[in-house]
């Protein structure tokens, strides 16, 4: 399974290797290969928009 390695416990005892691992994590965070299409999912807070959505979703008018 591809995600099983995410949950593996690692143990690094060599300080140089620990530093290299931390640097790799930092570099990965600074320059990710995949860029999300949107930074966040926009929230609908306008009550009229919510009502319109729920009317279409439930098929109820009014």
CSV table of N, CA and C in Angstrom, one decimal:
chain,number,residue,atom,x,y,z
A,1,UNK,N,0.8,-1.2,0.0
A,1,UNK,CA,0.0,0.0,0.0
A,1,UNK,C,0.9,1.2,0.0
A,2,UNK,N,0.6,2.2,-0.8
A,2,UNK,CA,1.4,3.4,-1.0
A,2,UNK,C,1.5,4.3,0.2
A,3,UNK,N,0.4,4.3,1.0
A,3,UNK,CA,0.4,5.2,2.2
A,3,UNK,C,0.9,4.6,3.4
A,4,UNK,N,1.3,3.3,3.4
A,4,UNK,CA,1.7,2.7,4.6
A,4,UNK,C,3.1,3.3,5.1
A,5,UNK,N,3.9,3.8,4.2
A,5,UNK,CA,5.2,4.3,4.6
A,5,UNK,C,5.0,5.6,5.4
A,6,UNK,N,3.9,6.3,5.2
A,6,UNK,CA,3.6,7.6,5.9
A,6,UNK,C,3.5,7.3,7.4
A,7,UNK,N,3.0,6.2,7.8
A,7,UNK,CA,2.8,5.9,9.1
A,7,UNK,C,3.9,5.1,9.8
A,8,UNK,N,5.0,4.9,9.1
A,8,UNK,CA,6.1,4.2,9.6
A,8,UNK,C,6.9,5.0,10.7
A,9,UNK,N,7.3,4.3,11.7
A,9,UNK,CA,8.1,5.0,12.7
A,9,UNK,C,9.6,5.0,12.3
A,10,UNK,N,10.2,6.1,12.4
A,10,UNK,CA,11.6,6.2,12.0
A,10,UNK,C,12.5,6.6,13.2
A,11,UNK,N,13.7,6.2,13.2
A,11,UNK,CA,14.6,6.5,14.3
A,11,UNK,C,15.9,6.9,13.6
A,12,UNK,N,16.3,8.1,13.9
A,12,UNK,CA,17.6,8.6,13.3
A,12,UNK,C,18.5,8.9,14.5
A,13,UNK,N,19.6,8.2,14.6
A,13,UNK,CA,20.5,8.5,15.8
A,13,UNK,C,21.7,9.3,15.4
A,14,UNK,N,22.0,9.4,14.1
A,14,UNK,CA,23.2,10.2,13.7
A,14,UNK,C,22.7,11.7,13.5
A,15,UNK,N,23.3,12.6,14.3
A,15,UNK,CA,22.9,14.0,14.2
A,15,UNK,C,23.0,14.6,12.7
A,16,UNK,N,24.0,14.2,12.0
A,16,UNK,CA,24.2,14.7,10.6
A,16,UNK,C,23.0,14.2,9.7
A,17,UNK,N,22.6,12.9,9.9
A,17,UNK,CA,21.5,12.4,9.2
A,17,UNK,C,20.2,13.0,9.6
A,18,UNK,N,20.1,13.3,10.9
A,18,UNK,CA,18.9,14.0,11.4
A,18,UNK,C,18.8,15.4,10.8
A,19,UNK,N,19.9,16.1,10.7
A,19,UNK,CA,19.9,17.4,10.1
A,19,UNK,C,19.5,17.3,8.6
A,20,UNK,N,20.1,16.4,7.9
A,20,UNK,CA,19.8,16.2,6.5
A,20,UNK,C,18.3,15.9,6.3
A,21,UNK,N,17.7,15.1,7.1
A,21,UNK,CA,16.3,14.7,7.0
A,21,UNK,C,15.5,16.0,7.3
A,22,UNK,N,15.8,16.8,8.3
A,22,UNK,CA,15.1,18.0,8.5
A,22,UNK,C,15.2,19.0,7.4
A,23,UNK,N,16.4,19.1,6.8
A,23,UNK,CA,16.6,20.0,5.6
A,23,UNK,C,15.7,19.5,4.4
A,24,UNK,N,15.7,18.2,4.2
A,24,UNK,CA,14.8,17.6,3.1
A,24,UNK,C,13.4,18.0,3.4
A,25,UNK,N,12.9,17.9,4.6
A,25,UNK,CA,11.5,18.2,4.9
A,25,UNK,C,11.3,19.7,4.6
A,26,UNK,N,12.2,20.5,5.1
A,26,UNK,CA,12.1,22.0,4.8
A,26,UNK,C,12.0,22.3,3.3
A,27,UNK,N,12.9,21.7,2.6
A,27,UNK,CA,13.0,22.0,1.2
A,27,UNK,C,11.7,21.5,0.5
A,28,UNK,N,11.2,20.4,0.9
A,28,UNK,CA,10.0,19.9,0.3
A,28,UNK,C,8.8,20.8,0.6
A,29,UNK,N,8.8,21.4,1.8
A,29,UNK,CA,7.7,22.4,2.1
A,29,UNK,C,7.9,23.7,1.3
A,30,UNK,N,9.1,24.1,1.1
A,30,UNK,CA,9.4,25.3,0.3
A,30,UNK,C,9.1,25.2,-1.2
A,31,UNK,N,9.4,24.1,-1.7
A,31,UNK,CA,9.2,24.0,-3.2
A,31,UNK,C,8.5,22.7,-3.5
A,32,UNK,N,7.2,22.6,-3.3
A,32,UNK,CA,6.5,21.3,-3.5
A,32,UNK,C,6.3,21.1,-5.0
A,33,UNK,N,6.3,19.8,-5.4
A,33,UNK,CA,6.2,19.5,-6.8
A,33,UNK,C,4.7,19.7,-7.3
A,34,UNK,N,3.8,19.5,-6.4
A,34,UNK,CA,2.4,19.6,-6.7
A,34,UNK,C,1.9,20.9,-6.1
A,35,UNK,N,1.2,21.7,-6.9
A,35,UNK,CA,0.6,23.0,-6.5
A,35,UNK,C,-0.9,22.8,-6.4
A,36,UNK,N,-1.5,23.1,-5.3
A,36,UNK,CA,-3.0,22.9,-5.2
A,36,UNK,C,-3.7,23.9,-6.1
A,37,UNK,N,-4.8,23.5,-6.7
A,37,UNK,CA,-5.5,24.3,-7.6
A,37,UNK,C,-6.2,25.5,-6.9
A,38,UNK,N,-6.5,25.3,-5.6
A,38,UNK,CA,-7.1,26.4,-4.8
A,38,UNK,C,-6.5,26.4,-3.4
A,39,UNK,N,-6.2,27.5,-2.8
A,39,UNK,CA,-5.6,27.5,-1.5
A,39,UNK,C,-6.5,27.0,-0.4
A,40,UNK,N,-7.8,27.4,-0.5
A,40,UNK,CA,-8.8,26.9,0.4
A,40,UNK,C,-10.1,26.7,-0.3
A,41,UNK,N,-11.0,25.9,0.3
A,41,UNK,CA,-12.3,25.7,-0.2
A,41,UNK,C,-13.1,26.9,0.2
A,42,UNK,N,-13.7,27.7,-0.7
A,42,UNK,CA,-14.4,28.9,-0.4
A,42,UNK,C,-15.7,28.5,0.4
A,43,UNK,N,-15.9,29.2,1.5
A,43,UNK,CA,-17.1,29.0,2.3
A,43,UNK,C,-18.2,29.9,1.8
A,44,UNK,N,-19.4,29.3,1.8
A,44,UNK,CA,-20.6,30.1,1.5
A,44,UNK,C,-21.2,30.6,2.8
A,45,UNK,N,-21.2,31.9,3.0
A,45,UNK,CA,-21.7,32.5,4.2
A,45,UNK,C,-22.9,33.4,4.0
A,46,UNK,N,-23.2,33.7,2.7
A,46,UNK,CA,-24.4,34.5,2.4
A,46,UNK,C,-25.6,33.7,2.5
A,47,UNK,N,-26.6,34.1,3.4
A,47,UNK,CA,-27.8,33.3,3.7
A,47,UNK,C,-28.6,33.1,2.4
A,48,UNK,N,-28.7,34.1,1.5
A,48,UNK,CA,-29.5,33.9,0.3
A,48,UNK,C,-28.8,32.8,-0.6
A,49,UNK,N,-27.5,32.8,-0.7
A,49,UNK,CA,-26.8,31.8,-1.5
A,49,UNK,C,-27.1,30.4,-0.9
A,50,UNK,N,-27.1,30.3,0.4
A,50,UNK,CA,-27.3,29.0,1.1
A,50,UNK,C,-28.7,28.5,0.8
A,51,UNK,N,-29.7,29.4,0.9
A,51,UNK,CA,-31.1,29.1,0.6
A,51,UNK,C,-31.2,28.6,-0.8
A,52,UNK,N,-30.6,29.3,-1.8
A,52,UNK,CA,-30.7,28.9,-3.2
A,52,UNK,C,-30.1,27.5,-3.4
A,53,UNK,N,-29.0,27.3,-2.8
A,53,UNK,CA,-28.3,26.0,-2.9
A,53,UNK,C,-29.2,24.9,-2.3
A,54,UNK,N,-29.8,25.1,-1.1
A,54,UNK,CA,-30.6,24.1,-0.5
A,54,UNK,C,-31.9,23.9,-1.3
A,55,UNK,N,-32.4,24.9,-1.9
A,55,UNK,CA,-33.6,24.8,-2.7
A,55,UNK,C,-33.4,23.8,-3.9
A,56,UNK,N,-32.3,24.1,-4.6
A,56,UNK,CA,-31.9,23.3,-5.7
A,56,UNK,C,-31.6,21.8,-5.3
A,57,UNK,N,-30.9,21.7,-4.1
A,57,UNK,CA,-30.5,20.4,-3.6
A,57,UNK,C,-31.7,19.5,-3.2
A,58,UNK,N,-32.7,20.2,-2.5
A,58,UNK,CA,-33.8,19.4,-1.9
A,58,UNK,C,-35.0,19.4,-2.9
A,59,UNK,N,-35.0,20.3,-3.8
A,59,UNK,CA,-36.1,20.4,-4.7
A,59,UNK,C,-37.4,21.1,-4.1
A,60,UNK,N,-37.2,21.8,-3.0
A,60,UNK,CA,-38.3,22.5,-2.3
A,60,UNK,C,-38.2,24.0,-2.7
A,61,UNK,N,-39.4,24.5,-3.0
A,61,UNK,CA,-39.4,26.0,-3.2
A,61,UNK,C,-39.9,26.7,-2.0
A,62,UNK,N,-39.2,27.8,-1.7
A,62,UNK,CA,-39.7,28.6,-0.5
A,62,UNK,C,-39.2,28.1,0.7
